[in-house]
Short mmCIF file of C-alpha atoms and ligand atoms in Angstrom, two decimals:
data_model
loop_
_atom_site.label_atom_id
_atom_site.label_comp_id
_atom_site.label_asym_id
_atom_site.label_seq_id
_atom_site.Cartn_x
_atom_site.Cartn_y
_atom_site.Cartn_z
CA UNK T 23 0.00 0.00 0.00
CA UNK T 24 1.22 3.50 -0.89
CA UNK T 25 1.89 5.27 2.36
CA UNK T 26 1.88 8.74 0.92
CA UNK T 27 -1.93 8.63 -0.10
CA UNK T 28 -3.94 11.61 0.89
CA UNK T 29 -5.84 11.04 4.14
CA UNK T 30 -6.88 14.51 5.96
CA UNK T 31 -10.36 15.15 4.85
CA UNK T 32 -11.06 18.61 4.58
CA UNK T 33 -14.88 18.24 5.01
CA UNK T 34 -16.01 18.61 8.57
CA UNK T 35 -17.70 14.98 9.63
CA UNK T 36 -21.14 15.06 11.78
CA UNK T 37 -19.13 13.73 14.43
CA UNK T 38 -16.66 17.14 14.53
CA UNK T 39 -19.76 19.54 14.82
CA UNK T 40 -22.25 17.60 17.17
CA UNK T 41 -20.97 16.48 20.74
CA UNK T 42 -22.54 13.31 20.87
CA UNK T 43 -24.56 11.10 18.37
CA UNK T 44 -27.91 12.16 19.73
CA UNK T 45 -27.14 15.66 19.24
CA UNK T 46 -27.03 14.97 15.61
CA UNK T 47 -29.28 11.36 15.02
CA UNK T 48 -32.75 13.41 16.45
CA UNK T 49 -35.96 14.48 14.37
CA UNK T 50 -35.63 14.14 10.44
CA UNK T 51 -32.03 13.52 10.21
CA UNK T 52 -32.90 9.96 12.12
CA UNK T 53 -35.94 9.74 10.13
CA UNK T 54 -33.93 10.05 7.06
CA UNK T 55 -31.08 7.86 8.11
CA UNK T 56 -33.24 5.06 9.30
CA UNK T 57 -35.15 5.16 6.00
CA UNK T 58 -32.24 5.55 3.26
CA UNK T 59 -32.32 2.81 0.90
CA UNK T 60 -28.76 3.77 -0.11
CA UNK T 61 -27.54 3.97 3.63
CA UNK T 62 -29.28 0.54 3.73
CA UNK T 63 -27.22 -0.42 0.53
CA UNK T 64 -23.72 1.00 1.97
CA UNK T 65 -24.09 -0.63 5.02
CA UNK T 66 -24.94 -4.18 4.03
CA UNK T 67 -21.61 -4.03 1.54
CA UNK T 68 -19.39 -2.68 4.86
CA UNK T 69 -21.13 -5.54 6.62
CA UNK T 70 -20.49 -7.92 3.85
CA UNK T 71 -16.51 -6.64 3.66
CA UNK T 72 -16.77 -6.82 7.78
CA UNK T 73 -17.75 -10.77 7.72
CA UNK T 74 -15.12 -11.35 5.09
CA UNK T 75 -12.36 -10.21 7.12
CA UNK T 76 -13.59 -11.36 10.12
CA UNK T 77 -13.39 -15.30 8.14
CA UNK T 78 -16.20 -16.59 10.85
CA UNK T 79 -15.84 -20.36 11.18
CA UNK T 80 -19.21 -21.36 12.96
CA UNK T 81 -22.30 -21.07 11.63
CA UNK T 82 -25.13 -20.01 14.28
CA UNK T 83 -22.06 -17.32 16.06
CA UNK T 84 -23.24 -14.41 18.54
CA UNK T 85 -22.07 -11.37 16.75
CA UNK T 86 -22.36 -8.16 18.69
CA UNK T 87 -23.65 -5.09 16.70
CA UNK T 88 -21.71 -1.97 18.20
CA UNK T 89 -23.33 1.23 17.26
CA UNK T 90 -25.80 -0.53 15.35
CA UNK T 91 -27.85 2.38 14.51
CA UNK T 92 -31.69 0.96 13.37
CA UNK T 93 -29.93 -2.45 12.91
CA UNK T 94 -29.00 -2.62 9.32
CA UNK T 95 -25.70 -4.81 9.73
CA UNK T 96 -27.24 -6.63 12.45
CA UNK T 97 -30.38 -7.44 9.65
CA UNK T 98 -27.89 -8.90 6.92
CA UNK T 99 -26.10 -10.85 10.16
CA UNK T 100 -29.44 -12.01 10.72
CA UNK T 101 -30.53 -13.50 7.30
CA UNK T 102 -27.02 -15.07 6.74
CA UNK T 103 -28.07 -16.81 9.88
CA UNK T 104 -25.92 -15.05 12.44
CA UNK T 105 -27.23 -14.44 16.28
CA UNK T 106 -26.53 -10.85 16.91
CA UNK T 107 -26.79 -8.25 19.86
CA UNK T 108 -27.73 -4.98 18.42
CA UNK T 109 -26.56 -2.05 20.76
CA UNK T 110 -26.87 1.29 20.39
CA UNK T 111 -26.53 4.29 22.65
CA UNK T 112 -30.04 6.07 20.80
CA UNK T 113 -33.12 3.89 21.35
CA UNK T 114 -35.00 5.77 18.88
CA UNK T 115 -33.26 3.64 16.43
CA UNK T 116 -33.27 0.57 18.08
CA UNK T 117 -37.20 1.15 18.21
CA UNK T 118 -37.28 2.24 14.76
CA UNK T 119 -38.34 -1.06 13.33
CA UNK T 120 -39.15 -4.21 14.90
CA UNK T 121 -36.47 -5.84 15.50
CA UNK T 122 -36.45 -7.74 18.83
CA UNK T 123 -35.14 -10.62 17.59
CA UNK T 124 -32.11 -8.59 16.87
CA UNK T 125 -31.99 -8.37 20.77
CA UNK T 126 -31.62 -4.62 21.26
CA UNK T 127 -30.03 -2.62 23.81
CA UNK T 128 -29.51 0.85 24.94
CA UNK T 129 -26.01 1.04 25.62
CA UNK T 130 -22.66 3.05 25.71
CA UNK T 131 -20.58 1.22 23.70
CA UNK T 132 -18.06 2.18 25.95
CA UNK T 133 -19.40 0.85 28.54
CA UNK T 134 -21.14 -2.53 27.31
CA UNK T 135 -23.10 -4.23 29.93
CA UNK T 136 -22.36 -8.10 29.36
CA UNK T 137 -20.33 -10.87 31.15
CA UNK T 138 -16.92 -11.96 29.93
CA UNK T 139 -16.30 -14.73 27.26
CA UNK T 140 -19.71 -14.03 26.00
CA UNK T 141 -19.95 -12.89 21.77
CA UNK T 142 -17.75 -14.83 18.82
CA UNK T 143 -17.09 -11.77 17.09
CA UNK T 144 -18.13 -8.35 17.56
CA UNK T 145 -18.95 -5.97 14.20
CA UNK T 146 -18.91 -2.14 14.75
CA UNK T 147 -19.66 -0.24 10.83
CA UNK T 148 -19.20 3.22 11.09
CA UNK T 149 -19.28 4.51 14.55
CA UNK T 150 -16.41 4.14 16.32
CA UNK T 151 -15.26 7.71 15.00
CA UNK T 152 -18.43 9.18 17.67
CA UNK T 153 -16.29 7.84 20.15
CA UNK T 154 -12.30 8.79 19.37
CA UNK T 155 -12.13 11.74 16.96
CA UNK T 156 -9.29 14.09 18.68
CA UNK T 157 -6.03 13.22 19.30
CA UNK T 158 -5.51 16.07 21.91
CA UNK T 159 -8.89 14.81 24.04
CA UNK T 160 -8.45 13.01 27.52
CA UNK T 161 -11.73 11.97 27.99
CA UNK T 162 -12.00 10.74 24.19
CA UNK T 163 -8.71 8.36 24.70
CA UNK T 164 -10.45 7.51 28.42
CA UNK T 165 -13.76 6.50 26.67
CA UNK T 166 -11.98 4.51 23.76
CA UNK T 167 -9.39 2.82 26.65
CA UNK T 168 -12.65 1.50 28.44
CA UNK T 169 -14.04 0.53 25.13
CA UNK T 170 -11.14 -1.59 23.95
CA UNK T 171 -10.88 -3.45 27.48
CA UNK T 172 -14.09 -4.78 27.75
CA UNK T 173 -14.59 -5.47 24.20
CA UNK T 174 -11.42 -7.81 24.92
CA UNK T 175 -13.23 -8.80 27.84
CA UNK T 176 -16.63 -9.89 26.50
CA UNK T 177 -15.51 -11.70 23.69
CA UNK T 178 -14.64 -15.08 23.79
CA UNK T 179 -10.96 -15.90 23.39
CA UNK T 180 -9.56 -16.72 19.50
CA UNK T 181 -12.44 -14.72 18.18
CA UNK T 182 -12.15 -11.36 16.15
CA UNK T 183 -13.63 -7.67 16.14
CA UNK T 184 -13.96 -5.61 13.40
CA UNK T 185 -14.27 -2.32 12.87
CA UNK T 186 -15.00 0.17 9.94
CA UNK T 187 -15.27 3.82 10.74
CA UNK T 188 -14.14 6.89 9.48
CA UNK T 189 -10.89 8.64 10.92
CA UNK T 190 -9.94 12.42 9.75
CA UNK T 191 -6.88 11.40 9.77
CA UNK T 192 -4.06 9.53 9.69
CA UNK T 193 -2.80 10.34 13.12
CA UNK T 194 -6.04 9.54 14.68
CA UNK T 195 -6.20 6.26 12.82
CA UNK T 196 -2.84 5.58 14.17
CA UNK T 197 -3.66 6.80 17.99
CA UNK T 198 -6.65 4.39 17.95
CA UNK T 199 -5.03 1.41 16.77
CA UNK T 200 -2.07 2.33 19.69
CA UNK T 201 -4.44 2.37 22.50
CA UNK T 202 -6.26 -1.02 21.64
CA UNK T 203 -2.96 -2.63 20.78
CA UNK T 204 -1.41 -0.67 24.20
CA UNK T 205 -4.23 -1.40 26.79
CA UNK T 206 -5.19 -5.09 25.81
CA UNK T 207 -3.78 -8.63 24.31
CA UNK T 208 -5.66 -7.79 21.14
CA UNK T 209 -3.58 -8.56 18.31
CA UNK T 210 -4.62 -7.46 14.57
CA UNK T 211 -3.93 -4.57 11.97
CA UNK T 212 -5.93 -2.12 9.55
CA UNK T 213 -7.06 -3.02 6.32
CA UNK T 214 -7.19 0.25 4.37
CA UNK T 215 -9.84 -0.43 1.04
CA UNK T 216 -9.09 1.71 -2.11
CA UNK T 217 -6.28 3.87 0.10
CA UNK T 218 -6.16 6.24 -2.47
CA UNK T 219 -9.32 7.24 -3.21
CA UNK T 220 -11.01 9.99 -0.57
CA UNK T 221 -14.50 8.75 -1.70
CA UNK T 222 -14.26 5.37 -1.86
CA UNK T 223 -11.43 4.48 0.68
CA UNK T 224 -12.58 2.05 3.63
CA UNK T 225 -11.26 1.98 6.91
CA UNK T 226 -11.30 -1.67 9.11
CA UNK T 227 -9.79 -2.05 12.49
CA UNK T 228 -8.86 -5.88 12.78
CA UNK T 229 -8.31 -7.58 15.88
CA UNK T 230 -7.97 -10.31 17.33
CA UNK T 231 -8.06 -12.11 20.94
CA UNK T 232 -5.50 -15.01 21.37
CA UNK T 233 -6.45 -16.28 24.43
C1 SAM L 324 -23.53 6.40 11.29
S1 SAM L 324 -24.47 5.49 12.45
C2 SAM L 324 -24.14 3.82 11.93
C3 SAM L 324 -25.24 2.91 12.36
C4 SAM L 324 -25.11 1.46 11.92
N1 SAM L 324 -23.90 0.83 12.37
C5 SAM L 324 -25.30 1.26 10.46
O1 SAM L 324 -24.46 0.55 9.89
O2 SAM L 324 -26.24 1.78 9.88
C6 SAM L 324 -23.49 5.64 13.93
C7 SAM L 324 -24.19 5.02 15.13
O3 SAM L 324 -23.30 4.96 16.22
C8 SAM L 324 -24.04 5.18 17.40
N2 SAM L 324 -23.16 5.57 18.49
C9 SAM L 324 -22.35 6.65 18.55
N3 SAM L 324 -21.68 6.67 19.73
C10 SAM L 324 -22.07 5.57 20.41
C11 SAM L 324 -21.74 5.03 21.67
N4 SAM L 324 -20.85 5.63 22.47
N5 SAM L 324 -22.32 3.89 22.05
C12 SAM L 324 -23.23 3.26 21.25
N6 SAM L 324 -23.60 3.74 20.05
C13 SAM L 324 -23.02 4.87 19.62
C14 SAM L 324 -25.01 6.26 17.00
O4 SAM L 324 -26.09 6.38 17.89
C15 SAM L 324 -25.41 5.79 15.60
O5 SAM L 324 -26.53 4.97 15.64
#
């Protein structure tokens, strides 16, 4: 991979102008999220990608949905014949459609309420970037610290996590992959789709939990 691609996105990102996710998902902008056929689209395909890398060995796994917004990932998950967990911190979405049998729950993905040893894999599509954005923010790195410890925690060991979310930059990709690889046994790299393409590029955080 070319190291020298562009990566600093001059755009500002949801995420940079709204403190927190519910600041932003509220009213017609969670309306129109929820009922975007081409969200639905983009997210299945990051899903599909997700599963790919994540090279699942047993059939009927408990995948946890982190950040799973009104449960589009978890939906694929679901008809490929996946168990899931679908979490999210807004329950507007999670009561947007019916989708119990996605077992929803309002949560801080930061602070996921389950028992150790408990998912085979754990999927996160484009969210973690609501939760580590700046490099120079305490309480960001605090939040994404607790976040990578108990995700070790609660998944069971030689199982993977995935996640694909959208850093502004290279040095924030960089500081997020640090602090899982710092504060837990996780081991695992990025993938980087189409680095050198702004629009297209994908961004997947892969790790893995040896023991
Ligand atoms: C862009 S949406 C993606 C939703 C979903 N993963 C999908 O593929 O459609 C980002 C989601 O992350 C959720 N989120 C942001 N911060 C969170 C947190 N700390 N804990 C749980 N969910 C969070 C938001 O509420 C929102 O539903």
């Amino acid at each position: 991979m070319n190291d020298n691609y562009y990566f600093n996105i001059k755009k500002k990102r949801p995420e940079e102008i709204y403190k927190n996710a519910s600041d932003y998902f509220k009213g017609e902008t969670l309306n129109r999220y929820a009922t975007s056929k081409s969200m639905i689209r983009i997210q299945e395909r990051l899903t599909i990608r997700a599963l790919e890398l994540l090279n699942l060995q047993k059939k009927d796994a408990l995948i946890l949905d982190a950040g799973s917004g009104p449960g589009f990932a978890a939906m694929y998950l679901k008809e490929r014949g996946y168990n899931t967990v679908t979490l999210d911190i807004i329950t507007e979405f999670l009561n947007y459609y019916d989708i119990k049998d996605l077992n929803p729950i309002t949560s801080d993905m930061c602070f996921p309420p389950f028992r150790s040893n408990t998912f085979d894999a754990i999927i996160s599509i484009s969210a973690l970037q609501w939760v580590y954005r700046k490099l120079s923010n305490k309480i960001m790195q605090d939040l994404l610290t607790h976040l990578a410890k108990s995700f070790y925690i609660i998944l069971k060991p030689r199982t993977k996590l995935v996640f694909q979310f959208y850093p502004k930059s290279k040095e924030v990709l960089d500081s997020i992959s640090r602090i899982f690889l710092d504060v837990t046994k996780f081991t695992g790299n990025v993938i980087i789709d189409n680095p050198n393409s702004a629009k297209k590029r994908k961004v997947f955080l892969v790790l893995e939990k040896l023991d």
